[in-house]
Coordinates of N, CA, C and O in Angstrom, one line a residue:
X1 N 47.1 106.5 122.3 CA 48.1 107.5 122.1 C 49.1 107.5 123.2 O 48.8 106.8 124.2
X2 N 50.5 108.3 123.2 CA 51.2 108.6 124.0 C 52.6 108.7 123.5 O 53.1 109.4 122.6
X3 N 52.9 107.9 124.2 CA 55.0 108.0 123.8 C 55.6 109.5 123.6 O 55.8 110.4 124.5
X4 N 55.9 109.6 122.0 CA 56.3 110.8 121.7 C 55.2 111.7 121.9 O 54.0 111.3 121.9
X5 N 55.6 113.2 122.0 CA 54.8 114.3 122.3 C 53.9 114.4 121.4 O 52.8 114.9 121.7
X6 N 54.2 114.1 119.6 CA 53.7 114.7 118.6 C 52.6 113.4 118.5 O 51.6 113.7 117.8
X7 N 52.5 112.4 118.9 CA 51.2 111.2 119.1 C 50.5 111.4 119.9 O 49.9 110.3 120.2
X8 N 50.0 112.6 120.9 CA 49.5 113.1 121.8 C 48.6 113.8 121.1 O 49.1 114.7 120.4
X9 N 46.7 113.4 121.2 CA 46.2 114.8 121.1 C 46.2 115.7 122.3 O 46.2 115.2 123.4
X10 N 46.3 117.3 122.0 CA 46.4 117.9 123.1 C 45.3 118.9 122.8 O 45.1 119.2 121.7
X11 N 44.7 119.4 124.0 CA 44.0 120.7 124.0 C 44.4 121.3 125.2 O 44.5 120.8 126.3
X12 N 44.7 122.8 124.6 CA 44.8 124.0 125.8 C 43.8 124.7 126.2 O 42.9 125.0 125.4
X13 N 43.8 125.1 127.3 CA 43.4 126.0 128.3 C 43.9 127.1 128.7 O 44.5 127.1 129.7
X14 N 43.7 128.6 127.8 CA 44.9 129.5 128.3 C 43.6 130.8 128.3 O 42.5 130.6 127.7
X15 N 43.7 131.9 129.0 CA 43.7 132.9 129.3 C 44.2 133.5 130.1 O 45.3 133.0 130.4
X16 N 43.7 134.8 130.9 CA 44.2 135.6 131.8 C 43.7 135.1 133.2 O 42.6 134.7 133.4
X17 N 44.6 135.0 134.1 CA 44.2 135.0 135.8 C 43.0 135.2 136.0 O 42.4 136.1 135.6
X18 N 42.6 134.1 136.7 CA 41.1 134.3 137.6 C 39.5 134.7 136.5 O 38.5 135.4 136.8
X19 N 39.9 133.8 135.1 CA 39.0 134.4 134.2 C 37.7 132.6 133.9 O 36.5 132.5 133.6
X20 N 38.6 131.6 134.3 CA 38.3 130.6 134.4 C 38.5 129.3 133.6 O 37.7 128.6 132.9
X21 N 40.3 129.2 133.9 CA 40.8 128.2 133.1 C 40.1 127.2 134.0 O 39.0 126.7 133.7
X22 N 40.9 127.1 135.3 CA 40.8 125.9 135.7 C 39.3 125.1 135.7 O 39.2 123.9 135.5
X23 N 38.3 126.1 136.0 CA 37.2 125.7 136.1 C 36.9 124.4 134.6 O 36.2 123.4 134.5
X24 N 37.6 125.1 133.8 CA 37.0 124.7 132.6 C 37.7 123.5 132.0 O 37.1 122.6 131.3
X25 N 39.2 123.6 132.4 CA 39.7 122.6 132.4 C 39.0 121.0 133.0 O 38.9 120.0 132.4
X26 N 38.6 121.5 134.4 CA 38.2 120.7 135.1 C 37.3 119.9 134.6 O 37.3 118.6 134.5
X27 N 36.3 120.7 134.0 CA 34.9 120.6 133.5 C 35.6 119.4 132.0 O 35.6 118.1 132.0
X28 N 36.1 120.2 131.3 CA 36.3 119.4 129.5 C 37.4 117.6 130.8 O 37.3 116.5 130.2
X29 N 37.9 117.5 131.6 CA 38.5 116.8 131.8 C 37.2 115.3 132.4 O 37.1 114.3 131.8
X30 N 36.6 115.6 133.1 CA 35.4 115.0 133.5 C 34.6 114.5 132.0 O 34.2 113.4 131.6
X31 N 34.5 115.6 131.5 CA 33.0 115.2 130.4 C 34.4 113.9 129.3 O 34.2 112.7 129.1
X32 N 35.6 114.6 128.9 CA 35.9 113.4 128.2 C 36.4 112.0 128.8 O 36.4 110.9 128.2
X33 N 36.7 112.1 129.9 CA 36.7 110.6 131.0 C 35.6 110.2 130.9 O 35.3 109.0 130.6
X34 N 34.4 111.3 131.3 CA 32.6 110.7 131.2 C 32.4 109.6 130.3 O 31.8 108.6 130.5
X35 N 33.1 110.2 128.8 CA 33.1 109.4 127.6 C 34.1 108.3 127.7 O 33.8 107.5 126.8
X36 N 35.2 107.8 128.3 CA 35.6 106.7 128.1 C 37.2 106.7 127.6 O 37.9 105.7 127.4
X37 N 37.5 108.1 127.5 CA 38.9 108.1 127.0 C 39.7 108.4 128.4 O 39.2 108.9 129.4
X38 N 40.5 108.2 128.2 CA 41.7 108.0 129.5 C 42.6 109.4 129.0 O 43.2 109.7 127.9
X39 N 42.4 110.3 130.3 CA 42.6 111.6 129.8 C 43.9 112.0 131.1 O 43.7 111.6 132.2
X40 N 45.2 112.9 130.9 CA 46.1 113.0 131.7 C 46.1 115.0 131.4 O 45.9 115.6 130.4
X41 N 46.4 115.4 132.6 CA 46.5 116.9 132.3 C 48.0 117.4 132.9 O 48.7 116.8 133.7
X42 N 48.2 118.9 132.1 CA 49.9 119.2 132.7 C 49.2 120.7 133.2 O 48.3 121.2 132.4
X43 N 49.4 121.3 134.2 CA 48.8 122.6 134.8 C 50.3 123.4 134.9 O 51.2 123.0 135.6
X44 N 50.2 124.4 133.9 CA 51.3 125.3 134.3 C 51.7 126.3 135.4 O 50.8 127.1 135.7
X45 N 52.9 126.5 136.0 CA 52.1 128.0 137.2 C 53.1 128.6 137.1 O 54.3 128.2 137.0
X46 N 52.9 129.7 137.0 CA 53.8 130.6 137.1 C 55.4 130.8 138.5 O 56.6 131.0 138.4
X47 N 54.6 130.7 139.4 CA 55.0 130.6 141.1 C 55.7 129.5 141.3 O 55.9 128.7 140.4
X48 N 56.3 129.4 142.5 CA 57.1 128.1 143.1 C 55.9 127.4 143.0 O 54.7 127.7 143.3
X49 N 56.3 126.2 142.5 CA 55.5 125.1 143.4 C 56.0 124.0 144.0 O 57.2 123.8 143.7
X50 N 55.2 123.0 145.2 CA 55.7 122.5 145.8 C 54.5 121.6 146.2 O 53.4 122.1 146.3
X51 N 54.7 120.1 146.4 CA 53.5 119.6 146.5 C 54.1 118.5 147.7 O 53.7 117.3 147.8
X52 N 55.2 119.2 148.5 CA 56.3 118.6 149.4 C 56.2 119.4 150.7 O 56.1 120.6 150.6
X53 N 56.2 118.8 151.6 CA 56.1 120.0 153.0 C 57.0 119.4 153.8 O 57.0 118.2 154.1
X54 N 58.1 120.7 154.4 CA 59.6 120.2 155.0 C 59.0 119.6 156.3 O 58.0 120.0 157.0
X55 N 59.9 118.6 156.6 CA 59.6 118.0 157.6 C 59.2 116.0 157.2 O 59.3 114.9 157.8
X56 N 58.9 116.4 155.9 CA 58.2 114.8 155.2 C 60.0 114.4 154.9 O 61.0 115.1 154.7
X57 N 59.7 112.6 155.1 CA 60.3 112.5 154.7 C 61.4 112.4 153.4 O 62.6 112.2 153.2
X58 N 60.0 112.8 152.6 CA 60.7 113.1 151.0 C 61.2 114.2 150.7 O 61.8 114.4 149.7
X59 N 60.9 115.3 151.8 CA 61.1 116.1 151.6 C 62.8 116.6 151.7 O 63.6 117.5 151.2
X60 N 63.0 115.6 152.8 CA 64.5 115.5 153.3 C 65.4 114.9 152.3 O 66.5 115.5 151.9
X61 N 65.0 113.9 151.9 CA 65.6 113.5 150.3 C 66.2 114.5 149.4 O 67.3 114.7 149.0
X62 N 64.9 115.2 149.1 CA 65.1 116.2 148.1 C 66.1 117.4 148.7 O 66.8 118.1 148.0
X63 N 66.0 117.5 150.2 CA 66.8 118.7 150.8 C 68.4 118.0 150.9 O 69.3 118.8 151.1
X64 N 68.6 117.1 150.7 CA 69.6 116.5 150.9 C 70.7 116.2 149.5 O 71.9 115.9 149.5
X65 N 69.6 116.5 148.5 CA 70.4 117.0 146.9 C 69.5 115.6 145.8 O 69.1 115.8 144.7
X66 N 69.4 115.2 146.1 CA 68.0 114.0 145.1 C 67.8 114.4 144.3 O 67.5 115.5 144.9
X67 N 67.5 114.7 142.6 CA 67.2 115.4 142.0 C 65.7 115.2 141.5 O 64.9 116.1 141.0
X68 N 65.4 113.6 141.8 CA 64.1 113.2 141.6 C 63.7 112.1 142.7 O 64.2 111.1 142.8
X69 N 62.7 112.5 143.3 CA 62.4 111.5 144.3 C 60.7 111.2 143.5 O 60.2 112.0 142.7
X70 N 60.3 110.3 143.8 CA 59.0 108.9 143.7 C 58.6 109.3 145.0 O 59.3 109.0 146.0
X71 N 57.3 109.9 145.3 CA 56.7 109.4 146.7 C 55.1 108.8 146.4 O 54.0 109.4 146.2
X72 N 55.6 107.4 146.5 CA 54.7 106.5 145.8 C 53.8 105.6 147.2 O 54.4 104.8 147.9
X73 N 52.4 105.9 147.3 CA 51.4 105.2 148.2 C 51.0 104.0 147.5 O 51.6 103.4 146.7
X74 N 49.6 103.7 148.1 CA 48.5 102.4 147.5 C 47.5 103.4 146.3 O 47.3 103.0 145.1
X75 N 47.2 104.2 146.6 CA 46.6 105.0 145.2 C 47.0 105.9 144.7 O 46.2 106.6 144.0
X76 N 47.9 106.1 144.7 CA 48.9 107.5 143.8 C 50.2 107.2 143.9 O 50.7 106.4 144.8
X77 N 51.1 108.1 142.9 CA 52.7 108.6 143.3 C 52.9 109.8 142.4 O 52.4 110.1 141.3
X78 N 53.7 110.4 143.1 CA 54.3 111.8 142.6 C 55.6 111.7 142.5 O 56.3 111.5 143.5
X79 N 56.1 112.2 140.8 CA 57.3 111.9 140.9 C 57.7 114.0 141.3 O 56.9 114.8 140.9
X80 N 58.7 114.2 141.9 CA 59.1 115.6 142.0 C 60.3 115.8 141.6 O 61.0 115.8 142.6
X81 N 60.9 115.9 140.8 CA 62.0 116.9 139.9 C 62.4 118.2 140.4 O 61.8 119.3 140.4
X82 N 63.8 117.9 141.1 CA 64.2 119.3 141.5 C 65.2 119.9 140.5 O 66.3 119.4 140.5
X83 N 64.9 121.1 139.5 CA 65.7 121.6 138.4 C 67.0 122.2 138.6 O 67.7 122.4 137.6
X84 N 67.5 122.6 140.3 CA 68.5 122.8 140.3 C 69.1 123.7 139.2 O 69.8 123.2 138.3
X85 N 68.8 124.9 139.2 CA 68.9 125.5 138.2 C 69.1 125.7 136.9 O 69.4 126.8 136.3
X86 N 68.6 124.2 136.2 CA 67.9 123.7 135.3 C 67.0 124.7 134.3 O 66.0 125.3 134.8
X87 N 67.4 125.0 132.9 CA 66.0 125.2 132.7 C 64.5 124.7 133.0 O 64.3 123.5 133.2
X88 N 63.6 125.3 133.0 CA 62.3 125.2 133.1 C 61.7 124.0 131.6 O 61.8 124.3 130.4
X89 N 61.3 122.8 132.1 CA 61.0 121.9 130.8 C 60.0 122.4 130.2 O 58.9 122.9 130.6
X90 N 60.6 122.2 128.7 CA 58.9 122.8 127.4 C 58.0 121.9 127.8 O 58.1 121.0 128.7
X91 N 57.0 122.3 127.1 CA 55.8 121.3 127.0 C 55.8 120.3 126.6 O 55.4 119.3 127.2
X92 N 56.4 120.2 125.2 CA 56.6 119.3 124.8 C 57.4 118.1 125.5 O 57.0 116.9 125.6
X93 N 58.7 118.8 126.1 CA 59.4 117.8 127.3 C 58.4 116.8 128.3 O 58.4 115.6 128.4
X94 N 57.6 117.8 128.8 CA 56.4 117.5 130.0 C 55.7 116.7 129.4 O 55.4 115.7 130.0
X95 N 55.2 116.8 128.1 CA 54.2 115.9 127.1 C 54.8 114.5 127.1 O 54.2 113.6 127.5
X96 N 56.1 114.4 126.7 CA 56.7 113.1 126.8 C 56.9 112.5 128.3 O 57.3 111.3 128.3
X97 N 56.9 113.0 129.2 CA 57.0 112.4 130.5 C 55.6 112.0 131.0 O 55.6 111.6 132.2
X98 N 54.2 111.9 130.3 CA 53.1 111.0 130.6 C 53.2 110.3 130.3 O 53.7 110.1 129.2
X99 N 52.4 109.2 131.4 CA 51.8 108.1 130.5 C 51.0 108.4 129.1 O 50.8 109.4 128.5
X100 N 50.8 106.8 128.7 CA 49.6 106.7 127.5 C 48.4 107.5 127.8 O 48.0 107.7 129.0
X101 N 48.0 107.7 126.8 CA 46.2 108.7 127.1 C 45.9 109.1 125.8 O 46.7 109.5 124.9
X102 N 44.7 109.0 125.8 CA 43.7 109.8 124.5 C 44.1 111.1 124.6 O 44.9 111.5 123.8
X103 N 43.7 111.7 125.4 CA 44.0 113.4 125.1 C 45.0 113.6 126.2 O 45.0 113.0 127.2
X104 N 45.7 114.6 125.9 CA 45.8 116.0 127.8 C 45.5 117.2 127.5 O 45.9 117.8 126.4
X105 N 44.8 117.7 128.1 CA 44.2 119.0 128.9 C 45.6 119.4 129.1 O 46.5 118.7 129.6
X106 N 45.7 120.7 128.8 CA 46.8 121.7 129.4 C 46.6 122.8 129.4 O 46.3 123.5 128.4
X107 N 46.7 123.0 130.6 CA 46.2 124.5 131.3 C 47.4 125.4 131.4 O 48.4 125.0 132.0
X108 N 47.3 126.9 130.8 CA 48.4 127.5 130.4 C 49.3 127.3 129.8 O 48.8 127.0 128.8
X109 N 50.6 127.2 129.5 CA 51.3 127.5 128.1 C 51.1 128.0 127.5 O 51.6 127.5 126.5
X110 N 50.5 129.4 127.2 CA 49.3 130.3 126.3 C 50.6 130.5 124.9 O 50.3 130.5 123.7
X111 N 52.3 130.6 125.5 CA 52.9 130.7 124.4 C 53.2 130.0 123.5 O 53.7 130.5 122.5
X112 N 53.0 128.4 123.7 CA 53.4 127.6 123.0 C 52.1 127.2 121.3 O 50.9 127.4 121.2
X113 N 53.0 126.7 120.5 CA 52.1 126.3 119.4 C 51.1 124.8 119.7 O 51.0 123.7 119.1
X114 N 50.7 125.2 120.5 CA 49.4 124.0 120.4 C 47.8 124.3 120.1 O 47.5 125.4 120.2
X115 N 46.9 123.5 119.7 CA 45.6 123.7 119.6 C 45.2 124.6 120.8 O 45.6 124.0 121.8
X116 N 44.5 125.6 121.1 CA 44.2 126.1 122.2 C 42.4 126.7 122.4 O 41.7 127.1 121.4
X117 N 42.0 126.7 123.5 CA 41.0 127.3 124.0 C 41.0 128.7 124.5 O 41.7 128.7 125.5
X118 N 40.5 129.9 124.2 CA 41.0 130.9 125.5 C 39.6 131.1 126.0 O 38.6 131.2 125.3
X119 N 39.6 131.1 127.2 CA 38.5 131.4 128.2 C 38.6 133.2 128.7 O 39.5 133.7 129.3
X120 N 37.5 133.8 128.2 CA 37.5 135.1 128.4 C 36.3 135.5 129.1 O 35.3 135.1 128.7
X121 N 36.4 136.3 130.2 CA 35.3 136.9 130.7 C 35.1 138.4 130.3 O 36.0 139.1 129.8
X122 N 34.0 138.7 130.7 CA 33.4 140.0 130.7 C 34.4 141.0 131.9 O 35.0 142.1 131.6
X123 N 34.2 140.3 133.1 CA 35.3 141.0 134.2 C 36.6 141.4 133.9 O 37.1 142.5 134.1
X124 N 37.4 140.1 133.1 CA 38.5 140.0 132.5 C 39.6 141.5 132.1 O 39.7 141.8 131.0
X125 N 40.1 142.0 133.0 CA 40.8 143.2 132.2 C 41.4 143.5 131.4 O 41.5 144.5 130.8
X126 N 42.1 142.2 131.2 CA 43.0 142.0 129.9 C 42.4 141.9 128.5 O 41.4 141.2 128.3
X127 N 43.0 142.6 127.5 CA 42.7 142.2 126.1 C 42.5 140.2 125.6 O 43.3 139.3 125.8
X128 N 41.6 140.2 125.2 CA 41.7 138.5 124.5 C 43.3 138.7 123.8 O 44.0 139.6 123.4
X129 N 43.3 137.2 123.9 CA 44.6 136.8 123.2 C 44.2 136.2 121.7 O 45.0 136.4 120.8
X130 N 43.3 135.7 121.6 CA 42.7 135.2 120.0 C 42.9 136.6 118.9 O 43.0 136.6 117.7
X131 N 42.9 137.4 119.5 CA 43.7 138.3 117.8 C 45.1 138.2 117.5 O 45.6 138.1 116.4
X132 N 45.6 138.0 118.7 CA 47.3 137.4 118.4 C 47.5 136.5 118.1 O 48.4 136.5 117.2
X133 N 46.7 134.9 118.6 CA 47.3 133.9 118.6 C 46.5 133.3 117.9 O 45.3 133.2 118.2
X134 N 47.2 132.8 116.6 CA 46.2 131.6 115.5 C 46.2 130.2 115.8 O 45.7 129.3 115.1
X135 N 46.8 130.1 117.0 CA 46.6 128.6 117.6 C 45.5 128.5 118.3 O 45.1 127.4 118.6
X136 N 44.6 129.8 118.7 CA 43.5 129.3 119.4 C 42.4 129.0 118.5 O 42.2 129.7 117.5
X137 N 41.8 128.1 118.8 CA 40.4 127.6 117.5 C 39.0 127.7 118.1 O 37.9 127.4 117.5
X138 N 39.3 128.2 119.6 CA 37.5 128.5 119.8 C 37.9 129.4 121.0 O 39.1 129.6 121.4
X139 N 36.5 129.9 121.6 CA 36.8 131.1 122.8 C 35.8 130.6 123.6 O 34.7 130.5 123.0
X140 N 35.8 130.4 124.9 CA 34.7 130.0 125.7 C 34.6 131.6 126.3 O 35.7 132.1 126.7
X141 N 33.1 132.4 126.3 CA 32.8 133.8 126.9 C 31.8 133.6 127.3 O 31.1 132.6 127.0
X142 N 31.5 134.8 128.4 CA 30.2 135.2 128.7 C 29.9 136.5 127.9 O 29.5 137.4 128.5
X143 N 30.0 136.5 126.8 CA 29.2 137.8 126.2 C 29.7 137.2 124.8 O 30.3 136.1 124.7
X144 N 29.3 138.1 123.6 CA 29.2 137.8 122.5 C 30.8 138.0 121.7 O 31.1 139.0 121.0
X145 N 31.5 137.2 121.9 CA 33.3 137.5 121.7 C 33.2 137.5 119.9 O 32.4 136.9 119.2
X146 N 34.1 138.4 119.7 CA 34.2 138.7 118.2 C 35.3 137.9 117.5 O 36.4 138.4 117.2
X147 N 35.0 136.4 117.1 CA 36.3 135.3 117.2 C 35.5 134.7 116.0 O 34.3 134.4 115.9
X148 N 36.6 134.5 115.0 CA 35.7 133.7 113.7 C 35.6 132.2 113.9 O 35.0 131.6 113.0
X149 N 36.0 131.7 114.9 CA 35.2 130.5 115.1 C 34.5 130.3 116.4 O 34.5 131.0 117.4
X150 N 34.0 129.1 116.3 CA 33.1 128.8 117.6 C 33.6 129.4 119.0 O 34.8 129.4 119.5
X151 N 32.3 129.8 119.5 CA 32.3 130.4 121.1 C 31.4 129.6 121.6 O 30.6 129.0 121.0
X152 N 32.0 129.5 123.5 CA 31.3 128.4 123.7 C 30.7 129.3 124.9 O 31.1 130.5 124.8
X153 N 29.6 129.1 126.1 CA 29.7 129.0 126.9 C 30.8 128.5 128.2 O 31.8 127.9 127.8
X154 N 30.7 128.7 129.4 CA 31.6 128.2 130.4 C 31.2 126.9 130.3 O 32.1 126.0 130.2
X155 N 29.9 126.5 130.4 CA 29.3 125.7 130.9 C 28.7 124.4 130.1 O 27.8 123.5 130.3
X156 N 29.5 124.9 129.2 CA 29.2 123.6 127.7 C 30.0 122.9 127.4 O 30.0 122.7 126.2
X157 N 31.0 122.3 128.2 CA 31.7 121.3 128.7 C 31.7 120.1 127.6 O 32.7 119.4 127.3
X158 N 30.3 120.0 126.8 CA 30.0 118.8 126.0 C 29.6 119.2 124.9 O 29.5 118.4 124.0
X159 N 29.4 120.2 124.8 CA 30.2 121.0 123.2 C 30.9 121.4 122.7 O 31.0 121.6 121.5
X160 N 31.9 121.7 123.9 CA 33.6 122.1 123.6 C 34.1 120.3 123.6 O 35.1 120.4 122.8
X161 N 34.0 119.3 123.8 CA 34.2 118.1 123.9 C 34.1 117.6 122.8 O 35.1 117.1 122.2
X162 N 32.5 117.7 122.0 CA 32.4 117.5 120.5 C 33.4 118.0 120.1 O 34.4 117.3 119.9
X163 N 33.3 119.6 119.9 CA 34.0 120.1 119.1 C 35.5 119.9 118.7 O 36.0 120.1 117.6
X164 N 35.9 119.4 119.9 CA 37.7 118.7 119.9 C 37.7 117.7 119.3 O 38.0 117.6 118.1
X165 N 37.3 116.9 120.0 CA 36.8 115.4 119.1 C 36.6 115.5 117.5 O 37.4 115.0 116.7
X166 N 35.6 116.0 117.2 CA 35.3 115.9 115.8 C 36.4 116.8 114.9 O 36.7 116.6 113.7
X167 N 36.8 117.7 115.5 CA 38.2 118.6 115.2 C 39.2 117.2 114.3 O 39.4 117.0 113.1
X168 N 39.4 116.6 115.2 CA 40.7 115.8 115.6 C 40.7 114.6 114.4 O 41.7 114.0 114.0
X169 N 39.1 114.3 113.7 CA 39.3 113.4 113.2 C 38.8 113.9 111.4 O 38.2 113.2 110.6
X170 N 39.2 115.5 111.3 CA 39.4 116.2 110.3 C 40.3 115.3 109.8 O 40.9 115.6 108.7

C-alpha cells in the first residue's frame, strides 16, 4: 500500500490525555511489525513541537527562513516543515507524505473520519467519545465499557491486531 491516502490502511488511536494512547499505539505497532507488515505512524500534538534544538546546525537553516530542511544521518532523516503560518496539514495531507506501508497507526486526530480505536480508562475524567463518534469500531477499557462492539483490554495488543486485520479483509 501507500501513495495516495485513500490506499492506506489506517487505524486510530484517539482518546483523552494520559488515558493510554500512546502506550497502545506502541504496543498494536510492535505486534503488527512482529507479524511482518511494514508499519509507519503519524502522532498528533496538540503543543509546539520541535524535534530541532537552537544552536544545531539545522536549526540555523530553519532560523534563517528554510521552509523545509532534511537532517539526514547513517540511520535515520527527519524531514522538518516549517508552516510559517500555514495552515496546520489534514491527515489526509500527512497520510500522503509517507512512505509505502501496510498500515499507519495514528495517534490522535480523534476528529477526523477514519477507522478508530478509543482507549478509555476507569481514571479517565472525561466522557468516552464512542457515543459521538461512529468512526470508532472498538474501545480498549479497564472496566466493562458499554460499546456495541468489541472491547479490548490494554494489553491485548494481538487481538486488537486480529481484529484490524480481519476487519480490513471484510
Amino acid at each position: 500500500m501507500g501513495g495516495a491516502a485513500s490506499e492506506v490502511n489506517v487505524i486510530g488511536i484517539v482518546g483523552w490525555k494520559n488515558c493510554g494512547k500512546t502506550t497502545l499505539a506502541s504496543a498494536l505497532i510492535r505486534e503488527l511489525s512482529g507479524r511482518g507488515l511494514m508499519v509507519n505512524s503519524i502522532k498528533h500534538a496538540h503543543h509546539g513541537v520541535d524535534i530541532d534544538q537552537p544552536g544545531t546546525d539545522s536549526y540555523k537553516h530553519r532560523d534563517a527562513g528554510a521552509r523545509e530542511v532534511i537532517l539526514a544521518g547513517g540511520q535515520r532523516f527527519a524531514i522538518m516543515r516549517e508552516l510559517r503560518g500555514a495552515e496546520e496539514p489534514t491527515l489526509d495531507e500527512l497520510l500522503g507524505r509517507l512512505a509505502p506501508c501496510d498500515w499507519v497507526v495514528v495517534e490522535g486526530f480523534k476528529t477526523h473520519a477514519h477507522p478508530k480505536i478509543e482507549v478509555h480508562r476507569r481514571e479517565c475524567t472525561n466522557k468516552p467519545l464512542y457515543p459521538e463518534d461512529a468512526n470508532i469500531i472498538a474501545v480498549v477499557a479497564d472496566y466493562a465499557a458499554d460499546f456495541p462492539g468489541p472491547v479490548f483490554t490494554q494489553n491485548d495488543a494481538a487481538g486488537i491486531a486480529d481484529f484490524i486485520l480481519n476487519r480490513d479483509k471484510r
